[in-house]
């Protein structure tokens, strides 16, 4: 059985901390480097429900995409919700490790997993990492569809193939428009509109899109039409957990570690319900028709 320090060294080769944004907090949050690791759980969010799941599973290591603490804290007392997570993990000898923007920028990374879930072919990063001479790392991905789809069909495919959430998929654009190319970015993609425009794609799928950036993108007709698909933040990043688990399994096989690697299927998107408007527009009607059982 490997020690935690050996596993985190392997994780550092998959998602080097040097790729993380300056404001980010990645790496090991809790855990004894000398502790042995047999069972690993991947999840998007280090919330209490996931900590409890890790304990129940008998995991020695929980690896999440989102940081537990992004800013400094002066307490991990168990009467704070984050402190309670820390207590739960430490009491049960579960280490916590975070791969956030370093996993976004890695090759393969979060948006590769999102593209894979959607069944579109990655062509290049949307925002290449200037320090990468191969041009393969970076934020978001520019992708091609194997065959053109209408925006209606693409939205249906996204609703079908991304993990089910209360939100589903919100759509902005002409449902009959032909989509051949799409930019995807796991997590909040609001800040990437200029890069999406510059890439010349027909559509952009991301999460957490706000009113004004979407409205401006829709009004900016001189830049040409751009269809927008807004999925739940969790749903755009969960596919990475499966990719990351398979990467760690490959390392485990290579090293002869025999790790047991699991992926949490608990939906930790904070939105828990969705009420369609009483008088559906074409888009809300599409949302209703695109609702399918979780994969
Ligand atoms: Zn995220």
PDB file of N, CA and C in Angstrom, residues 126-127 172 183 185 188-201 203-218 220 223 226-230:
ATOM      1  N   UNK A 126      -9.128  26.638 -25.303  1.00  0.00           N
ATOM      2  CA  UNK A 126      -9.780  27.914 -25.616  1.00  0.00           C
ATOM      3  C   UNK A 126      -8.844  29.065 -25.273  1.00  0.00           C
ATOM      4  N   UNK A 127      -8.194  28.978 -24.108  1.00  0.00           N
ATOM      5  CA  UNK A 127      -7.198  29.981 -23.685  1.00  0.00           C
ATOM      6  C   UNK A 127      -5.900  29.222 -23.414  1.00  0.00           C
ATOM      7  N   UNK A 172     -29.669  29.842 -24.857  1.00  0.00           N
ATOM      8  CA  UNK A 172     -29.907  31.144 -25.485  1.00  0.00           C
ATOM      9  C   UNK A 172     -29.513  31.032 -26.948  1.00  0.00           C
ATOM     10  N   UNK A 183     -17.285  25.724 -27.958  1.00  0.00           N
ATOM     11  CA  UNK A 183     -16.297  25.880 -26.884  1.00  0.00           C
ATOM     12  C   UNK A 183     -16.942  25.382 -25.602  1.00  0.00           C
ATOM     13  N   UNK A 185     -16.298  24.926 -21.245  1.00  0.00           N
ATOM     14  CA  UNK A 185     -15.459  25.240 -20.095  1.00  0.00           C
ATOM     15  C   UNK A 185     -16.169  24.781 -18.833  1.00  0.00           C
ATOM     16  N   UNK A 188     -17.538  28.058 -13.890  1.00  0.00           N
ATOM     17  CA  UNK A 188     -18.017  29.381 -14.277  1.00  0.00           C
ATOM     18  C   UNK A 188     -17.238  29.911 -15.474  1.00  0.00           C
ATOM     19  N   UNK A 189     -17.926  30.080 -16.602  1.00  0.00           N
ATOM     20  CA  UNK A 189     -17.237  30.490 -17.833  1.00  0.00           C
ATOM     21  C   UNK A 189     -17.515  31.915 -18.264  1.00  0.00           C
ATOM     22  N   UNK A 190     -18.127  32.688 -17.373  1.00  0.00           N
ATOM     23  CA  UNK A 190     -18.499  34.072 -17.686  1.00  0.00           C
ATOM     24  C   UNK A 190     -17.378  34.912 -18.261  1.00  0.00           C
ATOM     25  N   UNK A 191     -16.178  34.697 -17.737  1.00  0.00           N
ATOM     26  CA  UNK A 191     -15.057  35.586 -18.075  1.00  0.00           C
ATOM     27  C   UNK A 191     -14.442  35.246 -19.431  1.00  0.00           C
ATOM     28  N   UNK A 192     -14.947  34.206 -20.090  1.00  0.00           N
ATOM     29  CA  UNK A 192     -14.274  33.711 -21.296  1.00  0.00           C
ATOM     30  C   UNK A 192     -14.930  34.150 -22.596  1.00  0.00           C
ATOM     31  N   UNK A 193     -15.934  35.056 -22.515  1.00  0.00           N
ATOM     32  CA  UNK A 193     -16.689  35.415 -23.720  1.00  0.00           C
ATOM     33  C   UNK A 193     -15.792  35.948 -24.836  1.00  0.00           C
ATOM     34  N   UNK A 194     -14.810  36.801 -24.485  1.00  0.00           N
ATOM     35  CA  UNK A 194     -13.946  37.372 -25.528  1.00  0.00           C
ATOM     36  C   UNK A 194     -13.164  36.266 -26.233  1.00  0.00           C
ATOM     37  N   UNK A 195     -12.685  35.296 -25.452  1.00  0.00           N
ATOM     38  CA  UNK A 195     -11.924  34.190 -26.042  1.00  0.00           C
ATOM     39  C   UNK A 195     -12.837  33.307 -26.897  1.00  0.00           C
ATOM     40  N   UNK A 196     -14.071  33.127 -26.431  1.00  0.00           N
ATOM     41  CA  UNK A 196     -15.031  32.319 -27.195  1.00  0.00           C
ATOM     42  C   UNK A 196     -15.301  32.999 -28.530  1.00  0.00           C
ATOM     43  N   UNK A 197     -15.535  34.333 -28.497  1.00  0.00           N
ATOM     44  CA  UNK A 197     -15.766  35.089 -29.732  1.00  0.00           C
ATOM     45  C   UNK A 197     -14.575  34.962 -30.671  1.00  0.00           C
ATOM     46  N   UNK A 198     -13.387  35.120 -30.100  1.00  0.00           N
ATOM     47  CA  UNK A 198     -12.170  35.089 -30.929  1.00  0.00           C
ATOM     48  C   UNK A 198     -11.967  33.719 -31.571  1.00  0.00           C
ATOM     49  N   UNK A 199     -12.477  32.674 -30.920  1.00  0.00           N
ATOM     50  CA  UNK A 199     -12.279  31.324 -31.454  1.00  0.00           C
ATOM     51  C   UNK A 199     -13.208  31.035 -32.634  1.00  0.00           C
ATOM     52  N   UNK A 200     -14.262  31.848 -32.789  1.00  0.00           N
ATOM     53  CA  UNK A 200     -15.153  31.706 -33.938  1.00  0.00           C
ATOM     54  C   UNK A 200     -16.099  30.515 -33.878  1.00  0.00           C
ATOM     55  N   UNK A 201     -16.326  29.962 -32.685  1.00  0.00           N
ATOM     56  CA  UNK A 201     -17.208  28.787 -32.574  1.00  0.00           C
ATOM     57  C   UNK A 201     -18.675  29.191 -32.719  1.00  0.00           C
ATOM     58  N   UNK A 203     -21.092  27.794 -30.739  1.00  0.00           N
ATOM     59  CA  UNK A 203     -21.791  27.669 -29.451  1.00  0.00           C
ATOM     60  C   UNK A 203     -20.774  27.621 -28.315  1.00  0.00           C
ATOM     61  N   UNK A 204     -21.278  27.909 -27.120  1.00  0.00           N
ATOM     62  CA  UNK A 204     -20.438  27.895 -25.905  1.00  0.00           C
ATOM     63  C   UNK A 204     -21.240  27.224 -24.804  1.00  0.00           C
ATOM     64  N   UNK A 205     -20.679  26.173 -24.220  1.00  0.00           N
ATOM     65  CA  UNK A 205     -21.331  25.507 -23.084  1.00  0.00           C
ATOM     66  C   UNK A 205     -20.453  25.668 -21.852  1.00  0.00           C
ATOM     67  N   UNK A 206     -21.049  26.215 -20.788  1.00  0.00           N
ATOM     68  CA  UNK A 206     -20.342  26.407 -19.538  1.00  0.00           C
ATOM     69  C   UNK A 206     -21.389  26.468 -18.419  1.00  0.00           C
ATOM     70  N   UNK A 207     -21.037  27.082 -17.277  1.00  0.00           N
ATOM     71  CA  UNK A 207     -21.984  27.181 -16.154  1.00  0.00           C
ATOM     72  C   UNK A 207     -21.948  28.589 -15.579  1.00  0.00           C
ATOM     73  N   UNK A 208     -22.963  28.902 -14.799  1.00  0.00           N
ATOM     74  CA  UNK A 208     -23.032  30.163 -14.035  1.00  0.00           C
ATOM     75  C   UNK A 208     -23.057  31.404 -14.918  1.00  0.00           C
ATOM     76  N   UNK A 209     -23.628  31.298 -16.109  1.00  0.00           N
ATOM     77  CA  UNK A 209     -23.676  32.485 -16.970  1.00  0.00           C
ATOM     78  C   UNK A 209     -24.681  33.488 -16.412  1.00  0.00           C
ATOM     79  N   UNK A 210     -24.257  34.762 -16.339  1.00  0.00           N
ATOM     80  CA  UNK A 210     -25.105  35.812 -15.756  1.00  0.00           C
ATOM     81  C   UNK A 210     -25.826  36.599 -16.842  1.00  0.00           C
ATOM     82  N   UNK A 211     -26.844  37.330 -16.394  1.00  0.00           N
ATOM     83  CA  UNK A 211     -27.711  38.070 -17.301  1.00  0.00           C
ATOM     84  C   UNK A 211     -26.939  38.987 -18.248  1.00  0.00           C
ATOM     85  N   UNK A 212     -26.120  39.885 -17.706  1.00  0.00           N
ATOM     86  CA  UNK A 212     -25.528  40.925 -18.553  1.00  0.00           C
ATOM     87  C   UNK A 212     -24.535  40.383 -19.585  1.00  0.00           C
ATOM     88  N   UNK A 213     -23.608  39.515 -19.184  1.00  0.00           N
ATOM     89  CA  UNK A 213     -22.718  38.976 -20.220  1.00  0.00           C
ATOM     90  C   UNK A 213     -23.478  38.209 -21.309  1.00  0.00           C
ATOM     91  N   UNK A 214     -24.518  37.486 -20.913  1.00  0.00           N
ATOM     92  CA  UNK A 214     -25.295  36.727 -21.900  1.00  0.00           C
ATOM     93  C   UNK A 214     -26.054  37.692 -22.795  1.00  0.00           C
ATOM     94  N   UNK A 215     -26.687  38.702 -22.185  1.00  0.00           N
ATOM     95  CA  UNK A 215     -27.441  39.678 -22.950  1.00  0.00           C
ATOM     96  C   UNK A 215     -26.527  40.389 -23.945  1.00  0.00           C
ATOM     97  N   UNK A 216     -25.349  40.783 -23.494  1.00  0.00           N
ATOM     98  CA  UNK A 216     -24.420  41.491 -24.384  1.00  0.00           C
ATOM     99  C   UNK A 216     -23.943  40.578 -25.512  1.00  0.00           C
ATOM    100  N   UNK A 217     -23.695  39.322 -25.187  1.00  0.00           N
ATOM    101  CA  UNK A 217     -23.262  38.384 -26.227  1.00  0.00           C
ATOM    102  C   UNK A 217     -24.358  38.191 -27.269  1.00  0.00           C
ATOM    103  N   UNK A 218     -25.617  38.221 -26.809  1.00  0.00           N
ATOM    104  CA  UNK A 218     -26.742  38.030 -27.723  1.00  0.00           C
ATOM    105  C   UNK A 218     -26.990  39.272 -28.577  1.00  0.00           C
ATOM    106  N   UNK A 220     -24.720  41.557 -29.441  1.00  0.00           N
ATOM    107  CA  UNK A 220     -23.557  41.916 -30.248  1.00  0.00           C
ATOM    108  C   UNK A 220     -23.618  41.197 -31.599  1.00  0.00           C
ATOM    109  N   UNK A 223     -20.714  40.577 -34.158  1.00  0.00           N
ATOM    110  CA  UNK A 223     -19.772  39.474 -33.939  1.00  0.00           C
ATOM    111  C   UNK A 223     -20.329  38.149 -34.448  1.00  0.00           C
ATOM    112  N   UNK A 226     -24.013  33.581 -31.581  1.00  0.00           N
ATOM    113  CA  UNK A 226     -23.327  32.648 -30.678  1.00  0.00           C
ATOM    114  C   UNK A 226     -24.393  32.016 -29.792  1.00  0.00           C
ATOM    115  N   UNK A 227     -24.564  30.717 -29.934  1.00  0.00           N
ATOM    116  CA  UNK A 227     -25.531  30.003 -29.094  1.00  0.00           C
ATOM    117  C   UNK A 227     -24.891  29.709 -27.742  1.00  0.00           C
ATOM    118  N   UNK A 228     -25.682  29.844 -26.683  1.00  0.00           N
ATOM    119  CA  UNK A 228     -25.154  29.622 -25.337  1.00  0.00           C
ATOM    120  C   UNK A 228     -25.927  28.516 -24.637  1.00  0.00           C
ATOM    121  N   UNK A 229     -25.184  27.640 -23.973  1.00  0.00           N
ATOM    122  CA  UNK A 229     -25.797  26.582 -23.178  1.00  0.00           C
ATOM    123  C   UNK A 229     -25.220  26.680 -21.776  1.00  0.00           C
ATOM    124  N   UNK A 230     -26.099  26.826 -20.799  1.00  0.00           N
ATOM    125  CA  UNK A 230     -25.671  27.000 -19.411  1.00  0.00           C
ATOM    126  C   UNK A 230     -26.122  25.780 -18.604  1.00  0.00           C
TER     127      UNK A 230
END
